[in-house]
Coordinates of C-alpha atoms in Angstrom, one line a residue:
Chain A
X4 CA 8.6 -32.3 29.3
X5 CA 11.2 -30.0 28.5
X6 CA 10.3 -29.3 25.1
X7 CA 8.0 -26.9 26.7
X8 CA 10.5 -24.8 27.5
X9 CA 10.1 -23.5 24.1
X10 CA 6.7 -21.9 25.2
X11 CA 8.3 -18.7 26.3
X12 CA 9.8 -17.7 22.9
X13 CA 6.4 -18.9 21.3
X14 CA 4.5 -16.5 23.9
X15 CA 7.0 -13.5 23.8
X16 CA 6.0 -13.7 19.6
X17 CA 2.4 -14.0 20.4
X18 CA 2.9 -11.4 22.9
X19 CA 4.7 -9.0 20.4
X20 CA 2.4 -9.5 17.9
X21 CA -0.7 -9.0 19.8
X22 CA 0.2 -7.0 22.4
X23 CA -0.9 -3.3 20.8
X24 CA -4.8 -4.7 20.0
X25 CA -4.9 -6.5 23.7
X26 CA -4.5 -3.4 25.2
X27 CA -6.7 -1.3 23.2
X28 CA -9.0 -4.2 23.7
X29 CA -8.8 -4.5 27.6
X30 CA -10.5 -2.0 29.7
X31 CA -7.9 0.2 30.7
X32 CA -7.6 -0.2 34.2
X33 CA -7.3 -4.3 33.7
X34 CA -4.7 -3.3 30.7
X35 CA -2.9 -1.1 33.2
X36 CA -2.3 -3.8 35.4
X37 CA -2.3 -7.0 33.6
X38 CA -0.1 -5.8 31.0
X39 CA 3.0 -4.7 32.1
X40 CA 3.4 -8.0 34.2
X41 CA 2.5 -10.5 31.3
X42 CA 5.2 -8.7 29.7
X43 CA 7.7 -8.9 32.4
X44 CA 6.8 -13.1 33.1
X45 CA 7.3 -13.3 29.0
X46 CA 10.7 -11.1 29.0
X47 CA 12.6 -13.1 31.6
X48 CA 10.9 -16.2 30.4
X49 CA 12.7 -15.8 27.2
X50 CA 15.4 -14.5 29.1
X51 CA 15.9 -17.6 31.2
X52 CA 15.3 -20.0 28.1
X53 CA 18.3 -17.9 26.2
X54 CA 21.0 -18.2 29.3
X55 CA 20.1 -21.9 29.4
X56 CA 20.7 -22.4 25.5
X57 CA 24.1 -20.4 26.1
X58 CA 24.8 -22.0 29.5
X59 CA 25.1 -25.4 28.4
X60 CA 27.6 -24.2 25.7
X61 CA 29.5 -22.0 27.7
X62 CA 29.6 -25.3 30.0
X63 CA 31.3 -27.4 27.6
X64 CA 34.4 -25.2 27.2
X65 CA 36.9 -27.0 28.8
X66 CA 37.8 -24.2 31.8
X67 CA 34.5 -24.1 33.0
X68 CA 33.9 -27.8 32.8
X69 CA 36.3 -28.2 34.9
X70 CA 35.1 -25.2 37.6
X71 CA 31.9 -27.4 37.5
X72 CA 32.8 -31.2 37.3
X73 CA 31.0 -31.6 34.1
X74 CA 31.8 -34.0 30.9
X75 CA 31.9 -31.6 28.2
X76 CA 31.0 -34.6 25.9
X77 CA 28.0 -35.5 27.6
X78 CA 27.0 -32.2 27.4
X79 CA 27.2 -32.0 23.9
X80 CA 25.0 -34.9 23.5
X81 CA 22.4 -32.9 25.0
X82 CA 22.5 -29.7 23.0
X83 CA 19.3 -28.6 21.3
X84 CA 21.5 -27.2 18.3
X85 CA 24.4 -26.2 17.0
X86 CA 27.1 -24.7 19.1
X87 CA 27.3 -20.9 17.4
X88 CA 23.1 -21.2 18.1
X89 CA 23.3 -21.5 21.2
X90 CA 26.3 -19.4 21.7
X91 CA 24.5 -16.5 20.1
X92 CA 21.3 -17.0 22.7
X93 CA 24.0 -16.9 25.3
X94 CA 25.2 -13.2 24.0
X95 CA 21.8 -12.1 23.0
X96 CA 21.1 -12.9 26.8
X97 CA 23.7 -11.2 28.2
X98 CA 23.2 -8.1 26.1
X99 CA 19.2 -7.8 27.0
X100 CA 20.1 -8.1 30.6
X101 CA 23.0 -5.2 30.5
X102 CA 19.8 -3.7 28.4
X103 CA 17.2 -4.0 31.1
X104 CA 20.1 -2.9 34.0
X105 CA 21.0 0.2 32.3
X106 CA 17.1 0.6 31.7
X107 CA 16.7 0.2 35.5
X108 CA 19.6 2.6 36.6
X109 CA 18.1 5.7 34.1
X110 CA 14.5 5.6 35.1
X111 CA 15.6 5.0 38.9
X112 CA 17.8 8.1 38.7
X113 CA 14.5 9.8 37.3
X114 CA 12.2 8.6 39.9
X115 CA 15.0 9.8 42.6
X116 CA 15.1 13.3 41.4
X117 CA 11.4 13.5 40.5
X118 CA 10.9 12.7 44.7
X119 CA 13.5 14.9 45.3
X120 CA 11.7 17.6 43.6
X121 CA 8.7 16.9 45.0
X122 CA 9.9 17.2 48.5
X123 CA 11.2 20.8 47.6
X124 CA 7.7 22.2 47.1
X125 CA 5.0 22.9 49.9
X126 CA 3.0 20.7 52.1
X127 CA 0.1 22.8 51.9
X128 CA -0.5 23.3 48.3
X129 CA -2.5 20.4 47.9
X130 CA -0.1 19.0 45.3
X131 CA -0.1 22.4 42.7
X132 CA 2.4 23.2 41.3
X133 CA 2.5 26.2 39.0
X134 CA 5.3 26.8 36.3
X135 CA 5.6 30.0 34.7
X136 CA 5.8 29.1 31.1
X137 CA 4.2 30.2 27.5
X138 CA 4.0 26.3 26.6
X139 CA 1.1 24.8 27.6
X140 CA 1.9 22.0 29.1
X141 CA 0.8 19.3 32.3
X142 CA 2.1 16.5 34.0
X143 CA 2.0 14.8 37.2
X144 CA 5.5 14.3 38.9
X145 CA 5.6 11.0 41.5
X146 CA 7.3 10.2 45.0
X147 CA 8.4 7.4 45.8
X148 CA 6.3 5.3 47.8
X149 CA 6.7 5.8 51.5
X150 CA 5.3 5.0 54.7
X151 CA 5.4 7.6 56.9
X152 CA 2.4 8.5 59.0
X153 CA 0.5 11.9 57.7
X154 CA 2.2 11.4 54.4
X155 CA 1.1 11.9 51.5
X156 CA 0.4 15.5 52.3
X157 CA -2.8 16.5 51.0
X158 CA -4.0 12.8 50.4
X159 CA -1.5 13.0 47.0
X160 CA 1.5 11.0 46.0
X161 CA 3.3 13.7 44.6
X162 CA 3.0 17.0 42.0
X163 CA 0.9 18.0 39.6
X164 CA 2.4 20.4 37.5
X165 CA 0.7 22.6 35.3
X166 CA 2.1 25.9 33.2
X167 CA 0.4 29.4 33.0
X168 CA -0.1 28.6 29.6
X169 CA -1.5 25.6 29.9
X170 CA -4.6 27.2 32.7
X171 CA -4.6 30.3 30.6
X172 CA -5.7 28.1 27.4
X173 CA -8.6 26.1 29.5
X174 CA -11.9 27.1 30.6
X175 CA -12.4 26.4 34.4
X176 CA -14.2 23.0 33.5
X177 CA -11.5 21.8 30.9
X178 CA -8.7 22.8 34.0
X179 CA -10.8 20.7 36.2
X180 CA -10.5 17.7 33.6
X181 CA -6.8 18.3 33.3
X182 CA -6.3 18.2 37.1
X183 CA -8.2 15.4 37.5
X184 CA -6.6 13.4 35.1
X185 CA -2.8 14.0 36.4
X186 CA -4.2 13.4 39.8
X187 CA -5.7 10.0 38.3
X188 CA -2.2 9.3 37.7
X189 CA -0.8 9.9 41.0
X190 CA -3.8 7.8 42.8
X191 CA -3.0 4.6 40.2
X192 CA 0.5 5.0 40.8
X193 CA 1.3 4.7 36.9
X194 CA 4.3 5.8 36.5
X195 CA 5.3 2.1 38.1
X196 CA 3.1 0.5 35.4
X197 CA 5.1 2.9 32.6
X198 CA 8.3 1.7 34.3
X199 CA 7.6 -2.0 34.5
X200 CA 6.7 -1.9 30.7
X201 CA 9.7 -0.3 29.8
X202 CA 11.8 -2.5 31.4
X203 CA 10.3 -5.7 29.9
X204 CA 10.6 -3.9 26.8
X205 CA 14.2 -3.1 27.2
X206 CA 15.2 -6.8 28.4
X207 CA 13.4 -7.8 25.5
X208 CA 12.7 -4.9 22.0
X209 CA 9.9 -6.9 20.4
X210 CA 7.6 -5.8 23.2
X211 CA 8.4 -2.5 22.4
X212 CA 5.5 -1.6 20.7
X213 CA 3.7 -3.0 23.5
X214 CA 4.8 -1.3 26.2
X215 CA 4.0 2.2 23.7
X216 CA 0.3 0.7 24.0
X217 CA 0.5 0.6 27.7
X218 CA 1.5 4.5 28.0
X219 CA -1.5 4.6 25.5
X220 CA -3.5 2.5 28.2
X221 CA -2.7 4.4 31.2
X222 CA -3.5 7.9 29.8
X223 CA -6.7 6.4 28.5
X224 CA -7.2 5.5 32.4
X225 CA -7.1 8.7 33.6
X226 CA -9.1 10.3 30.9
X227 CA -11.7 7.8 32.2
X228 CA -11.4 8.8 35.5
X229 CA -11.1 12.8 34.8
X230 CA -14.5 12.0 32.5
X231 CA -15.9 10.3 35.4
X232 CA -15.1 12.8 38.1
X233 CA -16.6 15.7 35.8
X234 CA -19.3 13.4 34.8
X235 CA -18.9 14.6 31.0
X236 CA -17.1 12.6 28.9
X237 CA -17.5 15.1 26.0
X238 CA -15.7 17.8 28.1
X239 CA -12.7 15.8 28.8
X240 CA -12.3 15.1 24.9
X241 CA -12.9 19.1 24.4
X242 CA -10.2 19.5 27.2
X243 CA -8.1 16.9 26.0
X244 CA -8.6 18.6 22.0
X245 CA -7.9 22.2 23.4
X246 CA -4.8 21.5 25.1
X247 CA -3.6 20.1 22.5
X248 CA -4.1 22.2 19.9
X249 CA -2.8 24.9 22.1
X250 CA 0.2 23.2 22.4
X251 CA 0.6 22.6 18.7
X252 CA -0.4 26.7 17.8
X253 CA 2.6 27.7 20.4
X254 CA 5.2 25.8 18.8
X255 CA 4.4 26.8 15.3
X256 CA 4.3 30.2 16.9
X257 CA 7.9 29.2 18.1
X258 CA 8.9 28.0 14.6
X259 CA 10.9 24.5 16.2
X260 CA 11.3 22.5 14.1
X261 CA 9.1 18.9 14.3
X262 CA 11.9 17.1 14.1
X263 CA 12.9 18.6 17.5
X264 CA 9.7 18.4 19.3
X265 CA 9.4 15.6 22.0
X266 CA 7.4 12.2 20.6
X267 CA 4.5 12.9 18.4
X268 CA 2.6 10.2 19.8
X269 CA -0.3 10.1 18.2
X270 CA -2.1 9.5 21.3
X271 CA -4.5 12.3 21.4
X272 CA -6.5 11.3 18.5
X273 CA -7.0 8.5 20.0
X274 CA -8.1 9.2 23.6
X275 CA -10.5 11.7 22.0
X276 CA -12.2 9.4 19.9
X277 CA -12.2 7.3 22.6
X278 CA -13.9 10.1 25.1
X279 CA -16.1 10.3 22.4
X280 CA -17.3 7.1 22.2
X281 CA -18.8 4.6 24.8
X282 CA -17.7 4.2 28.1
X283 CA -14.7 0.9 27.9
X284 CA -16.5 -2.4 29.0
X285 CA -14.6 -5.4 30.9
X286 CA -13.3 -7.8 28.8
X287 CA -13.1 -10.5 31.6
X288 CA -12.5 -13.3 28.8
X289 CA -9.1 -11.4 26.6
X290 CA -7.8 -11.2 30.6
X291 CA -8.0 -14.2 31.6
X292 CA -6.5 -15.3 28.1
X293 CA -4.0 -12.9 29.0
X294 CA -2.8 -14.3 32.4
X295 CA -3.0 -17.5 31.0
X296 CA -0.6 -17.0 28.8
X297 CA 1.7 -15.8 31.7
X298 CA 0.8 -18.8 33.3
X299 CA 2.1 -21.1 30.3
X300 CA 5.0 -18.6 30.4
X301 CA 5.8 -19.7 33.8
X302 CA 5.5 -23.6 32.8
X303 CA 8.2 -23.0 29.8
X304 CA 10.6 -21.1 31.8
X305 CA 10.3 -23.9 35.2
X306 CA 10.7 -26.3 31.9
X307 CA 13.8 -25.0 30.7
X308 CA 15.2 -24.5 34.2
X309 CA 14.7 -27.9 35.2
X310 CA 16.1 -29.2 31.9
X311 CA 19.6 -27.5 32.4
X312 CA 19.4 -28.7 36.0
X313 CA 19.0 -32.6 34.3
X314 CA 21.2 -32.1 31.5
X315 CA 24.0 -30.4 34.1
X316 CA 23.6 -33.3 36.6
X317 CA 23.4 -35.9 34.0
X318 CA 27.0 -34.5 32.9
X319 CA 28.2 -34.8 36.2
X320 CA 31.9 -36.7 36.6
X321 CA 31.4 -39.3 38.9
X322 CA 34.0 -38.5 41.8
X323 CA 37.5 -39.8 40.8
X324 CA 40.2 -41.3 43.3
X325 CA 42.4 -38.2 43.0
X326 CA 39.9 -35.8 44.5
X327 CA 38.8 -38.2 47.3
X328 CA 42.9 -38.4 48.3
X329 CA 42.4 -34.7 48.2
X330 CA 39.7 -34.0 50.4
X331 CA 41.8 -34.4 53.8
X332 CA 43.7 -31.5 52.8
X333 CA 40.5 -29.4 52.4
X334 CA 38.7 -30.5 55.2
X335 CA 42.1 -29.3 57.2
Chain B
X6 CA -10.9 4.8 45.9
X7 CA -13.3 2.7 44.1
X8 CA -15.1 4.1 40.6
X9 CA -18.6 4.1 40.6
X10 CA -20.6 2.8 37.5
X11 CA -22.2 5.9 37.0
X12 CA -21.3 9.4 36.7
X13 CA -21.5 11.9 39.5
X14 CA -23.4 14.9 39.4
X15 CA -21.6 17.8 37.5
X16 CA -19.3 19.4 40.7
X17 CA -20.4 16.6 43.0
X18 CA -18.0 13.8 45.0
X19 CA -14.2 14.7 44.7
X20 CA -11.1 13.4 45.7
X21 CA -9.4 14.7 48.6
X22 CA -7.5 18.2 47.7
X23 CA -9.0 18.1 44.3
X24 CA -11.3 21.4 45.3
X25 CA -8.1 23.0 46.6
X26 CA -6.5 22.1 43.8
X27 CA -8.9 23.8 41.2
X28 CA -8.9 26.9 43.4
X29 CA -5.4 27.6 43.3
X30 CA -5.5 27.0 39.9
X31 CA -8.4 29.6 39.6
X32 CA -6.3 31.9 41.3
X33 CA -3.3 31.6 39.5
X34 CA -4.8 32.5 36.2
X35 CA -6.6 35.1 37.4
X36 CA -4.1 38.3 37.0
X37 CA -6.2 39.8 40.3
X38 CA -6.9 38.7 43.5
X39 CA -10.6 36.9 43.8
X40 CA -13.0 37.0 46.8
X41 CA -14.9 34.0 46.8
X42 CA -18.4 35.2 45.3
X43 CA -15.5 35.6 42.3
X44 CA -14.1 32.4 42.8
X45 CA -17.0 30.9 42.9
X46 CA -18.2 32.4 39.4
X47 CA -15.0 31.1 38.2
X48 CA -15.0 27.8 38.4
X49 CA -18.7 28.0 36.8
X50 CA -19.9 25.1 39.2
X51 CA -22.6 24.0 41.1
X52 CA -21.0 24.8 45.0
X53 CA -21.7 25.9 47.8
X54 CA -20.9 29.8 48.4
X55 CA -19.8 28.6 52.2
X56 CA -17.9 26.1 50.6
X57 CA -15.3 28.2 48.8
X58 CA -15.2 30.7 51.4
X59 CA -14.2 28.0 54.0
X60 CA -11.7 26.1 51.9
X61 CA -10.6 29.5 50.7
X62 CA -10.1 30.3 54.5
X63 CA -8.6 27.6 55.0
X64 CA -5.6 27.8 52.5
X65 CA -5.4 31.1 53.6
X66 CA -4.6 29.7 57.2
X67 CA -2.2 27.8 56.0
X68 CA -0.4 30.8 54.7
X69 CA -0.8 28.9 50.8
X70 CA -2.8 32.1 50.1
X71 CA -2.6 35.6 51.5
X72 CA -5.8 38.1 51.8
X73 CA -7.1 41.5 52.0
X74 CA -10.1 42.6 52.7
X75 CA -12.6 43.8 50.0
X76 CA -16.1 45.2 51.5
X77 CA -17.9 42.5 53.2
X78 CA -15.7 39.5 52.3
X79 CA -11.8 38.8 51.7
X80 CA -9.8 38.8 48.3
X81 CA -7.4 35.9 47.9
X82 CA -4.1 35.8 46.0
X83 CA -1.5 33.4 45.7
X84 CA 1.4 33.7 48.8
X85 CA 4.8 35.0 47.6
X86 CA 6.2 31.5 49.0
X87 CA 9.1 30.0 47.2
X88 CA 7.9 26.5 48.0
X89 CA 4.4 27.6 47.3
X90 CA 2.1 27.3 44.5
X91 CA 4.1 29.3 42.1
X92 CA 7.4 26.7 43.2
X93 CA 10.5 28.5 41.1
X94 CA 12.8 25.2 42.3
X95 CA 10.1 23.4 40.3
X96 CA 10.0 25.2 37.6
X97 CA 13.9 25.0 37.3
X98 CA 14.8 21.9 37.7
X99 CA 11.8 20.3 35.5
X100 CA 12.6 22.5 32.9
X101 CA 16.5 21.5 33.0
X102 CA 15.6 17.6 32.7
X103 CA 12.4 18.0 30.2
X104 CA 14.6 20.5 27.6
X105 CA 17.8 18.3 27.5
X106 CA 15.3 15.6 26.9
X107 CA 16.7 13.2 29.6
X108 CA 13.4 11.8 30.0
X109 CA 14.0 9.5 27.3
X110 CA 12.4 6.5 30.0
X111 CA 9.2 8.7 29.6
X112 CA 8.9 8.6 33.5
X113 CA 6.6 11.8 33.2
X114 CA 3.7 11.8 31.4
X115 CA 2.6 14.8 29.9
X116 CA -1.5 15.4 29.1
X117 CA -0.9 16.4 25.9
X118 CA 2.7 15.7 23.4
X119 CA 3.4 17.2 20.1
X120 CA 0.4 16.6 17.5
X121 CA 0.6 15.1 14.1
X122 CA -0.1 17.2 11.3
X123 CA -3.4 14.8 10.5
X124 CA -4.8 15.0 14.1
X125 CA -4.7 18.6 13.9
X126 CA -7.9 18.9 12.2
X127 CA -9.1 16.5 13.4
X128 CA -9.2 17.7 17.1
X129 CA -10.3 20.9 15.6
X130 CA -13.7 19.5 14.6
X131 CA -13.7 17.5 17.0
X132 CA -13.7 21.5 19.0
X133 CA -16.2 23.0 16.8
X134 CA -19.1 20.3 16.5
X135 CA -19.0 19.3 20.2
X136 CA -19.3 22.8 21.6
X137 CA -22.6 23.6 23.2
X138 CA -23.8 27.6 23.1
X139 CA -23.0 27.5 26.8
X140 CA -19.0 27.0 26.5
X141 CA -19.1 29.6 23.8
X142 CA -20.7 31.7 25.9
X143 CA -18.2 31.1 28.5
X144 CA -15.4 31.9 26.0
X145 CA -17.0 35.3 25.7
X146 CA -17.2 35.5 29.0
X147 CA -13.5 34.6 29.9
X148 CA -12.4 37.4 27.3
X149 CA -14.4 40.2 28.5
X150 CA -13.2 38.9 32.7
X151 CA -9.9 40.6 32.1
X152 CA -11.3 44.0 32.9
X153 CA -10.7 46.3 36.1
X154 CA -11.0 44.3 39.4

């Protein structure tokens, strides 16, 4: 039934809509995961449903009818709408895609030289990295992943890299959440989740908001597992509130202007409340909603690849005389 | 690894590196080198003695830390070593891509960004009312550590 192959817009708005309170809903680590691949399936779901809208109008212009042995008359019999609709679905395609390349390229160059960095600093150190700096400030870098025997070098994919300022602001407990949680990072490998996100969301900017929840998702994650590994959930929100409100005293200190500062996310309200509330429970029943959503995803877009197969064939010129008396000459 | 249900014990199970880790950490706040009775102190948890001296020995083996000796037992510092702990092509070529803000794709996370006005307070008594009389005590204590040796 092709008119499911309308399910994939329908989704990506439910999807859009929603996405922000599923993953505050979901337990992190299932949000973390889950996520990030709904929203890809959803993304090139619409994606595919838009080229085949603009295919089938691109295929009716007499040039590439020809290319493909179509009748550009029984295409148009099959058209869903108007020609400058389904023209504009072919452009909004093509500009999502170039979107989610460039997308690709940028955050690919930054995974390149965040390995490459990596690389540069000591096997031995366990992963530490220590930056001279009066901002406080922390952050795990990644490799990329690898298979070579004895690697990861201290059992660690990568860097965590803290500032003077940053230790000097912590008590030795509230450094220990801190390292746990960027080391959380590296063991979950998040920075692919963050990546995966982002990409859906540049190939398709009503998820945008969602994949901002996701970030929110994954640092929730590691907060969980710092407060875990410290067994004190209240510490990591003290760490968590200390960190950042050192951060905040050193750039008033430093007068920069807000407008300037790097996003105000907001976040840290949130994961301290969070901290400070119960532990996350599974929410088995919102994931499975979730994935079966992806699932009808998948349907649509099968749907609505089928259906420009059918409409295509359907269009097909039956083989005239001329090209049979032709087909010597090629086979030659 | 898997996560277990309930907590651990307060300085119990770790992941692999993550002792290390909060060692050299110690150490590279601390403006003095640290023998490990020091260290130990430090990190204000419940460990072995024989723990930190071995993992301390350890590093020190594998030249992350160097050591001189103070009475009975060693005093660790942070190695001079470019590629070290204290990593200056880190440092440099972080700071190049965070300040000209080329992360827009966000593919480092950092613990904490910039704070809105209205969460300020609220983290602060978030601070205040969750402190327990031993963390302030262990302010105090921080503030009076910087003394001689």
């Amino acid at each position: 039934m092709w008119s499911l192959m309308w399910l994939p817009l329908a989704v990506n708005l439910v999807l859009a809509a929603t996405g922000p309170t599923l993953a505050r809903a979901l337990h992190p680590r299932v949000g973390v995961r889950l996520l990030p691949g709904a929203m890809l399936v959803v993304a090139s779901g619409t994606g595919v449903v838009l080229a085949s809208l603009g295919f089938l109008a691109l295929a009716q212009i007499p040039a590439v009818a020809a290319m493909g042995n179509w009748s550009p008359i029984a295409l148009r019999a099959t058209q869903l709408g108007p020609v400058p609709v389904e023209v504009t679905a072919g452009v909004a395609m093509l500009l999502l895609l170039a979107s989610a390349l460039r997308q690709t390229l940028h955050a690919g160059r930054l995974l390149v030289r965040a390995d490459a960095t990596c690389r540069r600093c000591g096997a031995h150190t366990h992963g530490l990295v220590v930056v001279e700096d009066d901002v406080p400030d922390a952050y795990a870098l990644p490799t990329l992943p690898r298979h070579i025997p004895g690697h990861p070098p201290g059992g660690i994919n990568g860097r965590i890299v803290v500032s003077t300022a940053m230790l000097r602001a912590l008590s030795a407990d509230e450094r220990r959440v801190v390292l746990a949680h960027e080391a959380a990072h590296l063991a979950g490998h998040h920075h692919l989740y963050v990546q995966l996100a982002e990409l859906a969301a540049a190939a398709n900017p009503l998820l945008r908001p969602t994949a901002r929840a996701v970030r929110l998702s994954i640092e929730r994650e590691a907060d969980e597992a710092a407060a875990a590994e410290v067994g004190d959930r209240r510490l990591a929100a003290r760490a968590l509130a200390r960190a950042a409100l050192a951060k905040a005293e050193t750039s008033k200190q430093r007068r920069v202007a807000r407008v300037a500062l790097a996003a105000t996310d907001g976040f840290v309200a949130q994961r301290a409340t969070a901290l400070l509330s119960p532990a996350p429970r599974p929410r088995r029943l919102l994931a499975a909603g979730l994935v079966l959503l992806a699932a009808v995803t998948l349907m649509g877009t099968a749907a609505a690849a089928n259906r420009t197969d059918d409409s295509l064939d359907a269009a097909e010129r039956p083989v005239t005389a001329t090209a049979l008396a032709a087909l010597p000459a090629l086979a030659g | 690894m898997g996560i277990s249900t309930s907590p651990p014990p307060k300085g119990g199970r770790r992941p692999r590196g993550a002792l290390e880790r909060e060692i050299l950490a110690c150490l590279a706040e601390a403006d003095d080198s640290l023998t490990p009775a020091q260290v130990l102190a430090s990190l204000d948890q419940e460990l072995a003695y024989t723990t930190i001296m071995t993992t301390l020995s350890r590093l020190h083996e594998k030249g992350v830390l160097r050591r001189e000796p103070a009475g009975r037992a060693y005093a660790y510092s942070l190695a001079d070593d470019p590629e070290g702990v204290r990593s200056i092509a880190v440092a440099q070529r972080m700071r190049r891509l965070l300040e000209t803000g080329a992360d827009r794709a966000g593919v480092l996370a950092h613990f904490v960004a910039d704070l809105r006005p209205e969460d300020e307070q609220l983290l602060a008594d978030l601070l205040a009312e969750s402190r327990p009389a031993s963390a302030r005590d262990d302010d105090q204590r921080r503030s009076t550590h910087r003394g001689p040796g």
